[in-house]
PDB file of C-alpha atoms and ligand atoms in Angstrom:
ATOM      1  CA  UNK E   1    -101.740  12.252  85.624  1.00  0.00           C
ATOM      2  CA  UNK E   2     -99.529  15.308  84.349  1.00  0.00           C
ATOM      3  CA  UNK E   3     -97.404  14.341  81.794  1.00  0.00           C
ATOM      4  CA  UNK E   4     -93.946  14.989  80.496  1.00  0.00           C
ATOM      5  CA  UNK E   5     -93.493  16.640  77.028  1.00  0.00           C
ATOM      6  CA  UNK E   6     -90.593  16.071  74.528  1.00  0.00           C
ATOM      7  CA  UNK E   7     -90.701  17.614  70.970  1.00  0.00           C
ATOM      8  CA  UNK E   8     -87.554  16.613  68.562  1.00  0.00           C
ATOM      9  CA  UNK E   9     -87.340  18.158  65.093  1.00  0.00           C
ATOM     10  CA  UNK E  10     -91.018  19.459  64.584  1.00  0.00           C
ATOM     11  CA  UNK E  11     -91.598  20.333  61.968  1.00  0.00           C
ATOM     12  CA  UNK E  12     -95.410  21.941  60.363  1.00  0.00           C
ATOM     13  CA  UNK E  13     -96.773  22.799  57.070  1.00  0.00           C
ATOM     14  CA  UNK E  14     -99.969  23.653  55.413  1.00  0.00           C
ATOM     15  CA  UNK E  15     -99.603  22.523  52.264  1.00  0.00           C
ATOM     16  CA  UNK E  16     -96.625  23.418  51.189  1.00  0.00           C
ATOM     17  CA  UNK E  17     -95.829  26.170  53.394  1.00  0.00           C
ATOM     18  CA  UNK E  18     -93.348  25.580  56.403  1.00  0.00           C
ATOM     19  CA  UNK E  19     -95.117  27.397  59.511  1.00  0.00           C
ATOM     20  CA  UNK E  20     -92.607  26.151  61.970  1.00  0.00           C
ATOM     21  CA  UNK E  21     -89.093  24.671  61.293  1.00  0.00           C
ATOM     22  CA  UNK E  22     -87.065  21.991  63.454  1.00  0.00           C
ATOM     23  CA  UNK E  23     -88.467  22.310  67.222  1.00  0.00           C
ATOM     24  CA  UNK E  24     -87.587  20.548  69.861  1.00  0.00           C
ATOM     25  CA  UNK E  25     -87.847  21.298  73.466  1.00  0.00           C
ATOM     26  CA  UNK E  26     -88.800  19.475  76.771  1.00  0.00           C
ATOM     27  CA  UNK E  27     -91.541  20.466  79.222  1.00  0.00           C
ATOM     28  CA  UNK E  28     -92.145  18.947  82.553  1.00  0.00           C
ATOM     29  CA  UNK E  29     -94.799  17.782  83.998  1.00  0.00           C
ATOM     30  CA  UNK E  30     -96.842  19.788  86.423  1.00  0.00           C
ATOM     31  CA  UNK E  31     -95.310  22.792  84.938  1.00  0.00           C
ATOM     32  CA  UNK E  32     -96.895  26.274  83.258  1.00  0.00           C
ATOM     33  CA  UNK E  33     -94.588  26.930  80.087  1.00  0.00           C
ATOM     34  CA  UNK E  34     -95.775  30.131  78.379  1.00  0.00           C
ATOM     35  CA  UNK E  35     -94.856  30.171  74.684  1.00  0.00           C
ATOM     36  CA  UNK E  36     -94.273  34.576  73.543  1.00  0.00           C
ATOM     37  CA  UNK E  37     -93.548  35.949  70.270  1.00  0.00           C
ATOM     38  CA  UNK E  38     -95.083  38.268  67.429  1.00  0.00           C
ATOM     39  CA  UNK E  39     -98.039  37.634  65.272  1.00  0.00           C
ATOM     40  CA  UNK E  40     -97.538  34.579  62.539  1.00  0.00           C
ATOM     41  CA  UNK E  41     -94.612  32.612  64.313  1.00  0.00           C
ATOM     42  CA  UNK E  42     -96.237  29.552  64.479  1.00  0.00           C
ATOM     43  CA  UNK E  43     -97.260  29.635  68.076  1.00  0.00           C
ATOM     44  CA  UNK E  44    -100.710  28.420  67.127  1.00  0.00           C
ATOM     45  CA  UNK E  45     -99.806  25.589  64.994  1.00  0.00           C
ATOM     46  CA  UNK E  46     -96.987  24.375  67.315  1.00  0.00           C
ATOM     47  CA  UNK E  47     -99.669  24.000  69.845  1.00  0.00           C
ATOM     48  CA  UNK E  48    -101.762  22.285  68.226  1.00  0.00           C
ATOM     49  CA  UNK E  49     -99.491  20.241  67.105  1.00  0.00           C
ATOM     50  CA  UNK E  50     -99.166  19.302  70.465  1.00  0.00           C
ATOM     51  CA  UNK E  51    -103.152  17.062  70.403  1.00  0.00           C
ATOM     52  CA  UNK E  52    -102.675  16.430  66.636  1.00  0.00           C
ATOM     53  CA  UNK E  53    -105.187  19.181  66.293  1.00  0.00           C
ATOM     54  CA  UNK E  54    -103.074  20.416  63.354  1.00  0.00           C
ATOM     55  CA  UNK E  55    -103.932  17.960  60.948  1.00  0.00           C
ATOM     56  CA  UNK E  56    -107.483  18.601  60.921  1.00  0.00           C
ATOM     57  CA  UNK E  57    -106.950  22.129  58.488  1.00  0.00           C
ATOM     58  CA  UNK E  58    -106.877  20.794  55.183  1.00  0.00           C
ATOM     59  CA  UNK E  59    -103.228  20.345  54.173  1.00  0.00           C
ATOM     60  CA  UNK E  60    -101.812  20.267  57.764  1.00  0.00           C
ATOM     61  CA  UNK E  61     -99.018  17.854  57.829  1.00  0.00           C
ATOM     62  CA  UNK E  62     -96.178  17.713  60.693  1.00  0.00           C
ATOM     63  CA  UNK E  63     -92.846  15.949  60.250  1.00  0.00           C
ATOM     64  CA  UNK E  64     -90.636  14.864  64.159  1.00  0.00           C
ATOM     65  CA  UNK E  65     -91.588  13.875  66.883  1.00  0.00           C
ATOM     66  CA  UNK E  66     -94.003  14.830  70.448  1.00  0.00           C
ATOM     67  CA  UNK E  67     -93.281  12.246  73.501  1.00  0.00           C
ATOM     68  CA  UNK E  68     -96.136  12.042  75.943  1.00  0.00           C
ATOM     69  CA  UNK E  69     -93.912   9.986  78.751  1.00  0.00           C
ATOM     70  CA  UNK E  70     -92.451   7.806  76.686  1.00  0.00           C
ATOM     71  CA  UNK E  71     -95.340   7.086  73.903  1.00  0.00           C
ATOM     72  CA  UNK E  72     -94.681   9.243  70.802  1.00  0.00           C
ATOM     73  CA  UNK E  73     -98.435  10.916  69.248  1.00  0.00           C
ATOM     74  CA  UNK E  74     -97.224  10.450  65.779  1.00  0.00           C
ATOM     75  CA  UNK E  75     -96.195   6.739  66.039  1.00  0.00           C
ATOM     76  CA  UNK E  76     -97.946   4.394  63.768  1.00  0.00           C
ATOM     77  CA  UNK E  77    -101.498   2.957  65.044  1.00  0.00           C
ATOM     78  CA  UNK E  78    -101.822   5.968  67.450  1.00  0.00           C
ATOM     79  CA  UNK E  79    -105.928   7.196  67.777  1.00  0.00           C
ATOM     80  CA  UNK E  80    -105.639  11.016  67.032  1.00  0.00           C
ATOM     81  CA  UNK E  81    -108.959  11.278  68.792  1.00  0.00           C
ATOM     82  CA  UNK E  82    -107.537   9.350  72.253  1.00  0.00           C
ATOM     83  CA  UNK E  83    -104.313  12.040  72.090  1.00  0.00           C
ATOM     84  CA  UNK E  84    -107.121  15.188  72.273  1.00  0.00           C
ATOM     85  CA  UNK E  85    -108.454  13.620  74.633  1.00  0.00           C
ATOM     86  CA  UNK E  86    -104.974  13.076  76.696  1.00  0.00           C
ATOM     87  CA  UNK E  87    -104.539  16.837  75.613  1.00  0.00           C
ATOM     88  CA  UNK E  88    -107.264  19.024  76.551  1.00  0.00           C
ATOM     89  CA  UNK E  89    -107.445  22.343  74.751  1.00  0.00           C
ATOM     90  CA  UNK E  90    -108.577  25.724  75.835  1.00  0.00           C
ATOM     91  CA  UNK E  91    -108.948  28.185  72.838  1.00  0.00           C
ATOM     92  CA  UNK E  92    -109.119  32.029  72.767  1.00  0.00           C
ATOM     93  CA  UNK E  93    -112.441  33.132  72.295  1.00  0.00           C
ATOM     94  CA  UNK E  94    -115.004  30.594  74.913  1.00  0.00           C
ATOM     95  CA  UNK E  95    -116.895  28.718  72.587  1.00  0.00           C
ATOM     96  CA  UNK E  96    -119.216  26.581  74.900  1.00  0.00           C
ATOM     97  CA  UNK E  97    -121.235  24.673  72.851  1.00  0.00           C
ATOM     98  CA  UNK E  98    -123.988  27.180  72.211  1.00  0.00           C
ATOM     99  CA  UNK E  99    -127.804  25.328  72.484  1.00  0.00           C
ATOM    100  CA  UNK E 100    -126.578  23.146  75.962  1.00  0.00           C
ATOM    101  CA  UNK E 101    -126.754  23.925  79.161  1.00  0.00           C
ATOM    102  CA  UNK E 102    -123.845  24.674  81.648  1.00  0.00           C
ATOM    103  CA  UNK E 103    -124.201  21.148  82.980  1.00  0.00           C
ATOM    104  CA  UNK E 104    -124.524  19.455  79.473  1.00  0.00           C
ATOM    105  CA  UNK E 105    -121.528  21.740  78.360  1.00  0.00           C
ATOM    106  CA  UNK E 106    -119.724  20.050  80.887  1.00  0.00           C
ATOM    107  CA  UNK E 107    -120.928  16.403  81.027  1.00  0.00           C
ATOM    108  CA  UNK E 108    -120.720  16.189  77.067  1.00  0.00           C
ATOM    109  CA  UNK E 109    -117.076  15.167  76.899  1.00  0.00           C
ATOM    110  CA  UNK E 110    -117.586  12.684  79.657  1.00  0.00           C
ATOM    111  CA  UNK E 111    -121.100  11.199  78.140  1.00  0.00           C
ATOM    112  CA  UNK E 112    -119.019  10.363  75.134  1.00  0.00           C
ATOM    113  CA  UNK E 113    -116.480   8.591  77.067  1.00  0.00           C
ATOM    114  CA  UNK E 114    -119.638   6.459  77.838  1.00  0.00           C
ATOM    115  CA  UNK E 115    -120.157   7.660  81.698  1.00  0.00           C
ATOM    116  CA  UNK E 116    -124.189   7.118  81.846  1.00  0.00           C
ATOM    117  CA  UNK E 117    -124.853   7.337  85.353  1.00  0.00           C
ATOM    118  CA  UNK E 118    -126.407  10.595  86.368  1.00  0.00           C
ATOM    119  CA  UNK E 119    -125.039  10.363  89.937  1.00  0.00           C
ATOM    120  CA  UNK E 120    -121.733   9.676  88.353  1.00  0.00           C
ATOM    121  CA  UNK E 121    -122.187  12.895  86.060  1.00  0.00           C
ATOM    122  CA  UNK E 122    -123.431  14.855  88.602  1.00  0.00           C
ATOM    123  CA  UNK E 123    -119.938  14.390  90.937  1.00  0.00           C
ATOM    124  CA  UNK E 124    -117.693  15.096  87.983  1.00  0.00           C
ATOM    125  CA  UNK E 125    -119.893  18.135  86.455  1.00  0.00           C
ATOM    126  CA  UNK E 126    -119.932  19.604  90.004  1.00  0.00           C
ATOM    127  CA  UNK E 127    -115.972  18.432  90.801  1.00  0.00           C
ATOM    128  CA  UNK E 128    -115.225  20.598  87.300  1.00  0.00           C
ATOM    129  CA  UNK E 129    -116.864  23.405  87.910  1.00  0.00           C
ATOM    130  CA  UNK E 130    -115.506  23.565  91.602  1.00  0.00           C
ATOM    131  CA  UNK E 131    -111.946  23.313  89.673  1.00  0.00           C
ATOM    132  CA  UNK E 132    -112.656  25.922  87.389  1.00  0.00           C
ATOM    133  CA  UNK E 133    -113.628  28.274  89.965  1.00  0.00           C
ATOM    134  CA  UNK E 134    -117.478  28.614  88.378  1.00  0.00           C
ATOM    135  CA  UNK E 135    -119.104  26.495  90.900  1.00  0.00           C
ATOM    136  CA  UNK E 136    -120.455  28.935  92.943  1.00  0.00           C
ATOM    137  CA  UNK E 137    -121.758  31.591  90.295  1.00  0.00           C
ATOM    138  CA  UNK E 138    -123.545  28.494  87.994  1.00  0.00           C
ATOM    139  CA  UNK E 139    -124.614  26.377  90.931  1.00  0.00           C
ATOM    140  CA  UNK E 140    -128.594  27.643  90.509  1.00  0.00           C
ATOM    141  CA  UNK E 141    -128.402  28.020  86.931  1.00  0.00           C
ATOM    142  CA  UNK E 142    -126.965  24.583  85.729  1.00  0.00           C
ATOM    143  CA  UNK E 143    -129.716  23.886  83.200  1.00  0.00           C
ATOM    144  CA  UNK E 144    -129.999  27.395  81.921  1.00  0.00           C
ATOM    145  CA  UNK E 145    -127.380  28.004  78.504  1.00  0.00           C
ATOM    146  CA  UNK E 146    -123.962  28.129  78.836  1.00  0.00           C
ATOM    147  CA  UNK E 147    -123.778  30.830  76.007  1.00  0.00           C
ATOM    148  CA  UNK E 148    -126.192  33.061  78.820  1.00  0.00           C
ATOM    149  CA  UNK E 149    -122.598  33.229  81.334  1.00  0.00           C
ATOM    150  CA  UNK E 150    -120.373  36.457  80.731  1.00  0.00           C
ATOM    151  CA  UNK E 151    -117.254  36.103  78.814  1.00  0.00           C
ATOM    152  CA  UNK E 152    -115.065  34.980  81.739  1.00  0.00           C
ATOM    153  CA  UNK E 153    -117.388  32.854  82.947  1.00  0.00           C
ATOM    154  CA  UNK E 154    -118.067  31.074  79.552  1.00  0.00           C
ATOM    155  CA  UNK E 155    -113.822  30.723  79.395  1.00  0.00           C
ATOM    156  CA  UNK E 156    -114.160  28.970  82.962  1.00  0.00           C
ATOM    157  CA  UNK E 157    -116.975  26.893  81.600  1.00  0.00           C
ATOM    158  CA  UNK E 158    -114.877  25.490  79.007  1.00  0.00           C
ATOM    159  CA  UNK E 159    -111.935  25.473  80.939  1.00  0.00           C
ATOM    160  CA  UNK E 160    -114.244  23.294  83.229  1.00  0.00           C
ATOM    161  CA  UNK E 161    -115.138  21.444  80.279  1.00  0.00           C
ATOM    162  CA  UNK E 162    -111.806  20.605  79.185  1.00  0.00           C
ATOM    163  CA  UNK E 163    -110.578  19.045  82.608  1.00  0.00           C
ATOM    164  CA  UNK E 164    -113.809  17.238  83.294  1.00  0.00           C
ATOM    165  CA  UNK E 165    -111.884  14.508  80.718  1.00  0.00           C
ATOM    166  CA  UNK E 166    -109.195  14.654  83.475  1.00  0.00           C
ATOM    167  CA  UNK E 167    -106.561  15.571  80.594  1.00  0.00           C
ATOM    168  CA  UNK E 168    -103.057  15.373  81.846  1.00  0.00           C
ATOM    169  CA  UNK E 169    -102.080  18.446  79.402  1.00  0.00           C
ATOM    170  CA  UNK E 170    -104.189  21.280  78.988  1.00  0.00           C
ATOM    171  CA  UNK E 171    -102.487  23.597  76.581  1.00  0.00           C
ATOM    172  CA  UNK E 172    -104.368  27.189  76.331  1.00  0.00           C
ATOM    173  CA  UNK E 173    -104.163  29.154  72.948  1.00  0.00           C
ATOM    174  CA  UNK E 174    -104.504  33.120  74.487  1.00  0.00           C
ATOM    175  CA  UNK E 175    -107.003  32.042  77.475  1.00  0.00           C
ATOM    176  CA  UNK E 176    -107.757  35.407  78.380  1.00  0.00           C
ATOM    177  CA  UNK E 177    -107.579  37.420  75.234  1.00  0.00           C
ATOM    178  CA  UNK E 178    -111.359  38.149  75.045  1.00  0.00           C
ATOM    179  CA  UNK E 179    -111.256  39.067  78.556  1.00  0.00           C
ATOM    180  CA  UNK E 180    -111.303  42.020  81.010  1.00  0.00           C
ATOM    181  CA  UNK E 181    -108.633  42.557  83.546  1.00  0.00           C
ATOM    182  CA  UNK E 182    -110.587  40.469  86.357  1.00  0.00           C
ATOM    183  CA  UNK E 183    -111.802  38.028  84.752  1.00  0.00           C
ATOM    184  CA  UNK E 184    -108.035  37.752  83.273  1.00  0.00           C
ATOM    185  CA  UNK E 185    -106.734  37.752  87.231  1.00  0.00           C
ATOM    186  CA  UNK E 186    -109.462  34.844  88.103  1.00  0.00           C
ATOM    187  CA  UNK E 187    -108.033  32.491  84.939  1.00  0.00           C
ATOM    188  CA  UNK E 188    -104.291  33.359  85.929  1.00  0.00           C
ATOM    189  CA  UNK E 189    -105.233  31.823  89.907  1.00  0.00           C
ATOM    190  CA  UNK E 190    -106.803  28.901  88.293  1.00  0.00           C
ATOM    191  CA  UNK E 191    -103.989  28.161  86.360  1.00  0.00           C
ATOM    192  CA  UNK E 192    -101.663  28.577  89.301  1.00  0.00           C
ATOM    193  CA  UNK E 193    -104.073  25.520  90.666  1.00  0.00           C
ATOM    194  CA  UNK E 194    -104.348  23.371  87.656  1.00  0.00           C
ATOM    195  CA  UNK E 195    -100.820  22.986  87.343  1.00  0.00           C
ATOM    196  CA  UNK E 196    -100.794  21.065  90.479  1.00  0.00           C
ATOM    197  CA  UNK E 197    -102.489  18.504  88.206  1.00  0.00           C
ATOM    198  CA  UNK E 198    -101.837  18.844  84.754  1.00  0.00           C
ATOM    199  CA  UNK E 199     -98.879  20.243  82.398  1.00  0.00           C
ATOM    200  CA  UNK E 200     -99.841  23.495  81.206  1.00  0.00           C
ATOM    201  CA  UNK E 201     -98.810  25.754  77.984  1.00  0.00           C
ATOM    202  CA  UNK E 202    -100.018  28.973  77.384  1.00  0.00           C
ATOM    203  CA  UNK E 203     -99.771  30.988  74.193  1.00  0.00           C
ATOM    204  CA  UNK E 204    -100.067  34.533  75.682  1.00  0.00           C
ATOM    205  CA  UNK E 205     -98.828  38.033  74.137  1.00  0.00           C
ATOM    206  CA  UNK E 206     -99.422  39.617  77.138  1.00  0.00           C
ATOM    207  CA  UNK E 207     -96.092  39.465  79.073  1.00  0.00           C
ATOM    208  CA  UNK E 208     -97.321  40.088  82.399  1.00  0.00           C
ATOM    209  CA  UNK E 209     -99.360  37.463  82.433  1.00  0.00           C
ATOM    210  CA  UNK E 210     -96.149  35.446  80.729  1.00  0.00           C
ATOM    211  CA  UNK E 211     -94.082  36.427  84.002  1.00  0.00           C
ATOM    212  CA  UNK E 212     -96.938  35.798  86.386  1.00  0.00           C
ATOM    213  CA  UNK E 213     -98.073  32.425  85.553  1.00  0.00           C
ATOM    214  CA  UNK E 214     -95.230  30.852  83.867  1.00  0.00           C
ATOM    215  CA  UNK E 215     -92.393  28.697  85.185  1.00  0.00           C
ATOM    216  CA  UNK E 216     -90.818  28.505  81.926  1.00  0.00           C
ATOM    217  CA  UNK E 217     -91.031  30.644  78.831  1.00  0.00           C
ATOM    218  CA  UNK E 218     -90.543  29.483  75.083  1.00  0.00           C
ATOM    219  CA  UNK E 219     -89.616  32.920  72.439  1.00  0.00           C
ATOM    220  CA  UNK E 220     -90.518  32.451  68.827  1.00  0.00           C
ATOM    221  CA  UNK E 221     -89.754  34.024  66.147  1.00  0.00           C
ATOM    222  CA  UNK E 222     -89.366  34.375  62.710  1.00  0.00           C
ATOM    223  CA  UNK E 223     -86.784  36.130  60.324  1.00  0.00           C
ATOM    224  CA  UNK E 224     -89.194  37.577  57.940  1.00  0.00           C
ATOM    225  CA  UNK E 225     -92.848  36.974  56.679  1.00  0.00           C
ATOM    226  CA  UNK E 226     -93.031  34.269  54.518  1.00  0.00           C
ATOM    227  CA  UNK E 227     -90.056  32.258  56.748  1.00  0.00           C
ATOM    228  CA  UNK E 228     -91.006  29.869  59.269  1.00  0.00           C
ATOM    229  CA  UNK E 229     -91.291  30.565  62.783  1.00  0.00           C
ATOM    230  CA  UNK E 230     -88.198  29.261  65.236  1.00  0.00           C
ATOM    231  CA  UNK E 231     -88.028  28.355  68.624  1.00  0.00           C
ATOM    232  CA  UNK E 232     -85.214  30.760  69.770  1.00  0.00           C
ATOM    233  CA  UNK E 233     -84.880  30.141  73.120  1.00  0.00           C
ATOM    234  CA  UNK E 234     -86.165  28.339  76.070  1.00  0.00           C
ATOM    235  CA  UNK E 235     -85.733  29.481  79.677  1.00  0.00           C
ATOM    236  CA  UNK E 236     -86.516  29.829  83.493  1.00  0.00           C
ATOM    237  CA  UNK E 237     -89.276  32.665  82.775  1.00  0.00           C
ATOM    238  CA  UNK E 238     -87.253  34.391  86.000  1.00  0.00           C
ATOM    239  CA  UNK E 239     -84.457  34.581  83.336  1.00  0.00           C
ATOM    240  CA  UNK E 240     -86.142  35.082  80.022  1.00  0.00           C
ATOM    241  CA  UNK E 241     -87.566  38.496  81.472  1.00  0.00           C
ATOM    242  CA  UNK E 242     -84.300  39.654  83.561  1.00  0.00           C
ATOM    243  CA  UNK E 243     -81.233  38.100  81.409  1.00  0.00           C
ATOM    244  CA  UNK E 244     -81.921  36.304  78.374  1.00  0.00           C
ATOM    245  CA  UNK E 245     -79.486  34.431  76.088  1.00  0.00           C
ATOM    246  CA  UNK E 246     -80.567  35.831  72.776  1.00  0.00           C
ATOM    247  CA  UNK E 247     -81.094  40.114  72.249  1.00  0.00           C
ATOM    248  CA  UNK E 248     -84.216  38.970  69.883  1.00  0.00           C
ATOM    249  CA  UNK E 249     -85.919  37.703  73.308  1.00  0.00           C
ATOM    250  CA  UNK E 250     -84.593  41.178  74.943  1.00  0.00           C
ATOM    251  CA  UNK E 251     -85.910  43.412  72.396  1.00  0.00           C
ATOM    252  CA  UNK E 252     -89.420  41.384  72.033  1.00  0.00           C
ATOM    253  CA  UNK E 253     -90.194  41.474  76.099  1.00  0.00           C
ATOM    254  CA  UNK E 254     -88.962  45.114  76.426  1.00  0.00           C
ATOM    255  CA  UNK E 255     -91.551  45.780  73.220  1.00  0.00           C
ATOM    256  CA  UNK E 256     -89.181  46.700  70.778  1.00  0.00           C
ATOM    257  CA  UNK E 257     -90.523  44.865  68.020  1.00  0.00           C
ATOM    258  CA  UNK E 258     -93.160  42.747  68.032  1.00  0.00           C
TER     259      UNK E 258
HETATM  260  N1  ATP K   1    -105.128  27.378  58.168  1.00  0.00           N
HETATM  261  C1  ATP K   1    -103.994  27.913  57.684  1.00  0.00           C
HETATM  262  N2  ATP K   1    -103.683  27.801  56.389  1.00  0.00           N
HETATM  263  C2  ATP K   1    -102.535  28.332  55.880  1.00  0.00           C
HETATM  264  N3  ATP K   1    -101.637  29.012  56.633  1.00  0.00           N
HETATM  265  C3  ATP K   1    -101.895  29.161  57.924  1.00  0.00           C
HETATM  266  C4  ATP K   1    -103.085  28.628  58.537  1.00  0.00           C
HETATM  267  N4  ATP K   1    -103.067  28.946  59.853  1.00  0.00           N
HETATM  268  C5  ATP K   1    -101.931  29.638  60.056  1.00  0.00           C
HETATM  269  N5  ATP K   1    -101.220  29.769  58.899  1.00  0.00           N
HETATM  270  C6  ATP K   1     -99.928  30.451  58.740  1.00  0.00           C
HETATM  271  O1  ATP K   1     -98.958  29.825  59.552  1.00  0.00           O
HETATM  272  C7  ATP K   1     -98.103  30.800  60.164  1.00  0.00           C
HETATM  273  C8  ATP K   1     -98.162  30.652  61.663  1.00  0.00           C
HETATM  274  O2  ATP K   1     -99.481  30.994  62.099  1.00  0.00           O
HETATM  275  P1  ATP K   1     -99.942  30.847  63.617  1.00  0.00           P
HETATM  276  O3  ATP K   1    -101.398  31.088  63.658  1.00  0.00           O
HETATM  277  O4  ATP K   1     -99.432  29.565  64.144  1.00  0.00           O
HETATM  278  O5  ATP K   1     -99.132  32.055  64.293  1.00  0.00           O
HETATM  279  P2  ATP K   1     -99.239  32.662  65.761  1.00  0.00           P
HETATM  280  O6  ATP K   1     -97.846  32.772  66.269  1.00  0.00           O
HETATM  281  O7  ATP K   1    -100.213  31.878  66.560  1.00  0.00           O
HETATM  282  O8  ATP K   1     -99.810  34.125  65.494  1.00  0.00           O
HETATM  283  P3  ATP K   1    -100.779  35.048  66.389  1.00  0.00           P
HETATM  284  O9  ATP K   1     -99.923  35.579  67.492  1.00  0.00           O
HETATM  285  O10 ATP K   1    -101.214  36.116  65.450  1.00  0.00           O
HETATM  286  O11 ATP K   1    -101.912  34.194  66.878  1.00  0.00           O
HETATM  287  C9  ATP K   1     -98.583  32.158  59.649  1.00  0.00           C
HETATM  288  O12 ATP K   1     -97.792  32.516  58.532  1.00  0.00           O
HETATM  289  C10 ATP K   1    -100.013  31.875  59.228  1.00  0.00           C
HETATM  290  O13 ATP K   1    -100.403  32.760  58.194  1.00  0.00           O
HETATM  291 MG1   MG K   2    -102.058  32.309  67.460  1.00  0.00          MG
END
């Protein structure tokens, strides 16, 4: 079930550029924590530093620490592959797998975790979809493609395929980017019901949707192109948007910069 976070002294590079310098922070579980701040801060690659994605791009390396509970991700004779799976991940633009079906887009995670009966499939396919508020709208198409589904629908899909694994993180890398303003609403609910069973963070630049579904907000920034990105602050979104510590947060939420 949801787990707690706790990043000390993260650290990123690709090759031998620094993305994102010293982080630490601590996220609870069964939380939304919305991470803000301007293009090329390292929002990206601290998430995926988060499932050990990072270290798949050629020349990603990451120096500190991430605590899921108690076990740390980068400790010696830790399966990259079991952390992803621990970790979900949502990414910007949907990108169900393209020649499956809805119903093999969903089951495919859960197939390789070696569940083989079809009754067995057929609960969890059906329990996801009902989670990711697609049920209904894929219910008498379930063998037709997933690529055929609109662009909200195909986010739903793989947010259906992502907790299908029953993750206990689920971090989100601009959800509803590719989106229109309904389809936006209808993933901004379903967060509001995941997180009553898995830790969320959201990379978002919209700050609306920062204020709307977050409980906590995380500012990055960095101090010129070329730098790496810093956590500045970390706060109660209620008082990153009405009083926060730092003017850099101030004058990025109000849109002066940024
Ligand atoms: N594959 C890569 N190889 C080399 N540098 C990279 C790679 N991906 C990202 N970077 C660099 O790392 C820094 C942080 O990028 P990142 O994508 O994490 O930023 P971001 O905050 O997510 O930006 P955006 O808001 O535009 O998505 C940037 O300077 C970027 O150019
Ligand atoms: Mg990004």
């Amino acid at each position: 079930m949801a787990k707690r976070i706790d990043v000390s002294g993260l650290s990123a590079y690709y090759g031998g550029f620094r993305a994102i310098d010293d982080i630490s922070m601590n996220i609870e579980p069964r939380t939304v924590t919305a991470f803000i701040g301007p293009s090329g801060c390292g929002k990206s690659t601290f998430l995926r530093t988060l499932n050990r994605m990072h270290e798949v791009t050629p020349g990603g390396r990451v120096e500190g620490k991430v605590l899921l509970d108690d076990e740390n991700l980068y400790g010696p004779g830790v399966d990259p592959v079991s952390v992803r799976r621990t970790v979900g991940m949502v990414f910007q633009r949907p990108n169900p797998f393209p020649t499956m079906s809805v119903y093999d887009n969903v089951a495919a995670g859960l197939k390789l975790n070696g569940v083989k009966k079809k009754s067995d499939l057929d609960t969890i396919v059906e329990k996801s979809l009902r989670g990711a508020n697609l049920w209904n709208e894929v219910k008498d198409r379930l063998n037709k493609p997933g690529s055929g589904l609109s662009g909200g629908q195909q986010q739903r899909l793989c947010i259906a395929r992502a907790i299908a694994v029953e993750p206990q993180v689920l971090l989100m890398d601009e959800p509803c980017s590719a989106l229109d303003p309904i389809s936006t609403l209808a993933i901004e609910d379903l967060i509001g019901e995941l997180k009553e069973r898995f830790t969320i963070v959201i990379v978002t630049h919209n700050m609306q949707q920062a204020a709307r579904v977050s409980d906590r907000t995380a500012f990055f920034n960095l101090s010129a192109v070329g730098q790496p990105g810093k956590l500045i602050e970390i706060d109660d979104t209620e008082r990153i948007f009405s009083n926060p510590s730092v003017q850099a947060t101030e004058d990025y939420i109000s849109g002066r910069f940024g």
